[in-house]
Short mmCIF file of C-alpha atoms in Angstrom, two decimals:
data_model
loop_
_atom_site.label_atom_id
_atom_site.label_comp_id
_atom_site.label_asym_id
_atom_site.label_seq_id
_atom_site.Cartn_x
_atom_site.Cartn_y
_atom_site.Cartn_z
CA GLY M 1 94.07 116.04 68.28
CA ALA M 2 94.46 112.87 70.40
CA VAL M 3 92.30 113.93 73.33
CA VAL M 4 91.30 111.52 76.08
CA SER M 5 88.60 112.35 78.61
CA GLN M 6 87.67 110.75 81.91
CA HIS M 7 84.53 110.96 83.95
CA PRO M 8 84.07 111.69 86.76
CA SER M 9 87.02 113.89 87.73
CA TRP M 10 86.56 113.01 91.34
CA VAL M 11 84.22 110.80 93.33
CA ILE M 12 83.59 110.10 96.99
CA CYS M 13 81.83 106.88 97.87
CA LYS M 14 81.08 104.83 100.94
CA SER M 15 82.88 101.62 101.73
CA GLY M 16 81.21 98.62 100.10
CA THR M 17 79.74 100.47 97.13
CA SER M 18 80.88 100.23 93.50
CA VAL M 19 82.17 103.06 91.35
CA LYS M 20 82.42 103.24 87.56
CA ILE M 21 84.98 105.42 85.79
CA GLU M 22 84.68 106.14 82.07
CA CYS M 23 87.55 106.78 79.67
CA ARG M 24 86.85 108.09 76.18
CA SER M 25 89.04 108.84 73.19
CA LEU M 26 87.37 111.91 71.73
CA ASP M 27 88.95 112.33 68.31
CA PHE M 28 90.44 108.95 67.49
CA GLN M 29 89.65 105.27 67.77
CA ALA M 30 91.58 103.25 70.28
CA THR M 31 91.72 99.49 70.05
CA THR M 32 93.86 99.47 73.17
CA MET M 33 93.41 101.48 76.35
CA PHE M 34 95.29 101.29 79.62
CA TRP M 35 94.37 101.83 83.25
CA TYR M 36 96.82 103.09 85.84
CA ARG M 37 96.64 104.04 89.48
CA GLN M 38 98.86 106.54 91.21
CA PHE M 39 99.35 107.04 94.94
CA PRO M 40 100.57 110.40 96.28
CA LYS M 41 104.17 111.19 95.42
CA GLN M 42 104.52 107.92 93.50
CA SER M 43 104.74 106.84 89.90
CA LEU M 44 101.94 105.45 87.77
CA MET M 45 101.37 101.73 88.16
CA LEU M 46 99.87 99.86 85.22
CA MET M 47 96.79 97.95 86.34
CA ALA M 48 95.50 96.46 83.12
CA THR M 49 95.46 96.66 79.36
CA SER M 50 92.02 96.89 77.80
CA ASN M 51 91.45 95.60 74.27
CA GLU M 52 88.27 96.42 72.37
CA GLY M 53 85.98 93.45 72.13
CA SER M 54 88.05 91.13 74.27
CA LYS M 55 88.98 90.54 77.89
CA ALA M 56 91.38 92.85 79.64
CA THR M 57 94.88 91.74 80.54
CA TYR M 58 95.64 92.41 84.19
CA GLU M 59 99.05 93.00 85.69
CA GLN M 60 100.28 90.65 88.36
CA GLY M 61 98.78 91.45 91.74
CA VAL M 62 95.73 93.31 90.40
CA GLU M 63 92.45 91.64 91.35
CA LYS M 64 90.40 91.21 88.19
CA ASP M 65 87.21 90.59 90.15
CA LYS M 66 87.64 93.82 92.04
CA PHE M 67 88.64 96.04 89.11
CA LEU M 68 86.28 95.20 86.27
CA ILE M 69 87.26 96.56 82.87
CA ASN M 70 85.00 96.74 79.85
CA HIS M 71 86.14 98.03 76.45
CA ALA M 72 82.91 97.77 74.51
CA SER M 73 83.67 100.22 71.73
CA LEU M 74 86.64 101.79 69.99
CA THR M 75 86.20 105.01 71.96
CA LEU M 76 85.11 103.88 75.42
CA SER M 77 86.64 101.83 78.21
CA THR M 78 85.24 101.62 81.72
CA LEU M 79 86.78 100.67 85.04
CA THR M 80 84.46 99.57 87.82
CA VAL M 81 85.85 99.37 91.33
CA THR M 82 83.60 96.85 93.05
CA SER M 83 82.96 96.80 96.79
CA ALA M 84 85.34 99.70 97.28
CA HIS M 85 87.33 100.02 100.49
CA PRO M 86 89.41 102.91 101.85
CA GLU M 87 92.62 101.31 100.56
CA ASP M 88 91.22 101.65 97.02
CA SER M 89 91.35 105.42 97.38
CA SER M 90 93.74 106.62 94.72
CA PHE M 91 94.15 108.61 91.50
CA TYR M 92 93.08 106.49 88.53
CA ILE M 93 94.32 107.49 85.08
CA CYS M 94 93.48 105.99 81.72
CA SER M 95 95.36 106.24 78.47
CA ALA M 96 94.75 105.32 74.87
CA ARG M 97 97.10 104.53 72.01
CA ASP M 98 96.79 106.51 68.82
CA TRP M 99 98.50 105.64 65.56
CA GLY M 100 99.76 109.13 64.95
CA ARG M 101 101.01 111.15 62.04
CA GLY M 102 104.54 109.97 62.70
CA GLY M 103 103.65 106.40 61.79
CA HIS M 104 103.86 105.01 65.30
CA TYR M 105 101.73 104.41 68.33
CA GLU M 106 101.76 107.12 70.94
CA GLN M 107 100.09 107.13 74.36
CA TYR M 108 97.70 109.92 75.38
CA PHE M 109 96.36 110.27 78.89
CA GLY M 110 93.11 111.33 80.43
CA PRO M 111 93.00 113.92 83.22
CA GLY M 112 92.50 111.28 85.91
CA THR M 113 89.82 110.44 88.46
CA ARG M 114 90.41 110.95 92.14
CA LEU M 115 88.57 108.30 94.14
CA THR M 116 88.05 108.66 97.87
CA VAL M 117 86.39 105.82 99.75
CA THR M 118 85.08 106.69 103.21
CA GLY Z 1 108.04 93.86 82.84
CA ILE Z 2 110.66 96.41 81.88
CA GLN Z 3 112.27 98.23 84.80
CA VAL Z 4 112.57 101.99 84.41
CA GLU Z 5 114.67 104.13 86.74
CA GLN Z 6 114.89 107.91 86.66
CA SER Z 7 117.40 110.26 88.23
CA PRO Z 8 117.60 112.46 90.10
CA PRO Z 9 114.41 111.84 92.11
CA ASP Z 10 114.23 115.49 93.13
CA LEU Z 11 115.68 118.63 91.61
CA ILE Z 12 115.49 122.25 92.71
CA LEU Z 13 116.61 124.92 90.25
CA GLN Z 14 116.87 128.64 90.14
CA GLU Z 15 114.87 130.17 87.31
CA GLY Z 16 117.02 130.40 84.20
CA ALA Z 17 119.17 127.37 85.01
CA ASN Z 18 119.57 124.32 82.80
CA SER Z 19 119.00 120.70 83.82
CA THR Z 20 119.35 117.14 82.59
CA LEU Z 21 117.01 114.35 83.63
CA ARG Z 22 117.96 110.72 83.01
CA CYS Z 23 115.91 107.59 82.32
CA ASN Z 24 117.47 104.11 82.36
CA PHE Z 25 115.55 101.06 81.18
CA SER Z 26 116.28 97.38 81.55
CA ASP Z 27 115.38 95.96 78.13
CA SER Z 28 115.06 96.94 74.50
CA VAL Z 29 112.06 99.15 73.77
CA ASN Z 30 110.06 100.15 70.73
CA ASN Z 31 108.37 103.10 72.40
CA LEU Z 32 109.73 105.71 74.79
CA GLN Z 33 107.88 108.84 75.76
CA TRP Z 34 108.57 111.71 78.13
CA PHE Z 35 105.71 113.34 80.04
CA HIS Z 36 105.24 116.29 82.36
CA GLN Z 37 102.64 115.81 85.08
CA ASN Z 38 101.19 119.13 86.13
CA PRO Z 39 99.97 119.91 89.68
CA TRP Z 40 96.44 118.78 88.77
CA GLY Z 41 97.67 115.35 87.68
CA GLN Z 42 97.34 115.76 83.93
CA LEU Z 43 100.09 114.09 81.93
CA ILE Z 44 101.30 116.20 79.06
CA ASN Z 45 103.14 114.56 76.17
CA LEU Z 46 106.59 116.04 75.65
CA PHE Z 47 108.39 113.65 73.30
CA TYR Z 48 107.99 110.35 71.55
CA ILE Z 49 111.62 109.27 71.27
CA PRO Z 50 112.54 105.55 71.15
CA SER Z 51 115.85 106.60 69.55
CA GLY Z 52 117.64 109.67 68.33
CA THR Z 53 117.33 113.31 69.30
CA LYS Z 54 114.45 115.78 69.18
CA GLN Z 55 114.01 119.37 70.21
CA ASN Z 56 110.95 121.43 71.01
CA GLY Z 57 111.65 124.94 72.17
CA ARG Z 58 113.56 124.91 75.44
CA LEU Z 59 113.22 121.15 75.75
CA SER Z 60 115.18 118.48 73.98
CA ALA Z 61 115.57 114.75 74.39
CA THR Z 62 118.04 112.10 73.35
CA THR Z 63 117.65 108.34 73.51
CA VAL Z 64 120.57 105.95 73.07
CA ALA Z 65 118.66 102.73 72.60
CA THR Z 66 121.73 100.49 72.42
CA GLU Z 67 122.80 101.69 75.87
CA ARG Z 68 119.25 101.76 77.25
CA TYR Z 69 118.97 105.30 78.45
CA SER Z 70 117.26 108.55 77.56
CA LEU Z 71 117.97 112.13 78.59
CA LEU Z 72 115.63 115.10 78.82
CA TYR Z 73 117.23 118.54 78.74
CA ILE Z 74 115.49 121.64 80.02
CA SER Z 75 117.17 124.92 79.24
CA SER Z 76 116.48 128.36 80.74
CA SER Z 77 114.01 126.83 83.20
CA GLN Z 78 110.87 128.71 84.19
CA THR Z 79 108.61 128.35 87.22
CA THR Z 80 105.97 126.83 84.96
CA ASP Z 81 108.35 123.93 84.29
CA SER Z 82 107.79 122.73 87.87
CA GLY Z 83 106.11 119.37 88.26
CA VAL Z 84 106.99 115.74 87.87
CA TYR Z 85 108.69 114.42 84.75
CA PHE Z 86 108.18 110.81 83.78
CA CYS Z 87 109.61 108.65 81.09
CA ALA Z 88 107.63 105.60 80.05
CA VAL Z 89 108.57 102.71 77.80
CA GLY Z 90 106.93 99.96 75.81
CA GLY Z 91 108.53 96.73 74.68
CA GLY Z 92 107.29 93.95 72.45
CA GLY Z 93 103.91 93.60 74.11
CA ASN Z 94 101.12 96.10 74.68
CA GLN Z 95 102.27 97.18 78.12
CA PHE Z 96 103.66 100.64 78.78
CA TYR Z 97 105.70 101.12 81.94
CA PHE Z 98 106.45 104.31 83.81
CA GLY Z 99 109.68 105.33 85.42
CA THR Z 100 110.08 106.48 89.00
CA GLY Z 101 109.81 110.17 88.07
CA THR Z 102 111.82 113.33 88.72
CA SER Z 103 110.16 116.04 90.77
CA LEU Z 104 111.34 119.44 89.54
CA THR Z 105 110.90 122.68 91.44
CA VAL Z 106 111.95 125.92 89.78
CA ILE Z 107 112.23 128.84 92.15
CA PRO Z 108 112.11 132.48 91.03
#
């Protein structure tokens, strides 16, 4: 149980175009999802917290107009990188919280999306 | 946000050796998880352990919440244990913050 998928796994786009990444919780409902980015040999940096039916909460320094997040249902959150530039190239990972059998929230992560902007 | 530091940053072990990875955090937490990131980037859940001790096979973890640290023990390491190990914590809000990671290489 507690499986999170992401699509696409990898994408190459030209500078100036927009890219949408989908994150789905496959076997549970997630009122809260999270988006991270990871540069090579570095840790995961939290970009934003996505709450179903409401606006996302962005971390300091993350441009909300550039990284649009939509959490329209309990199983789907999307991240759109608008007007992408080469410096946006990164590994983007989503996660979802599941209220598990242990009586607590636990984070589960998608496989990630590797974005390359040329 | 909560600051999370892990040590050591890099670790090279001979197959069969044991190791201890440490995670220090700067504030009280209500969620602490350990993950293994495989070479393809997938994060695999190892433990949910905001306090206490748990064991799963060759892995075990202990969190001393009052002293703000957690330890991950790997015994009889195997080459498949190689990868990056992260701890991540959550406090009173929704945010969930990752540590700096420990890169483990197990050589045959």
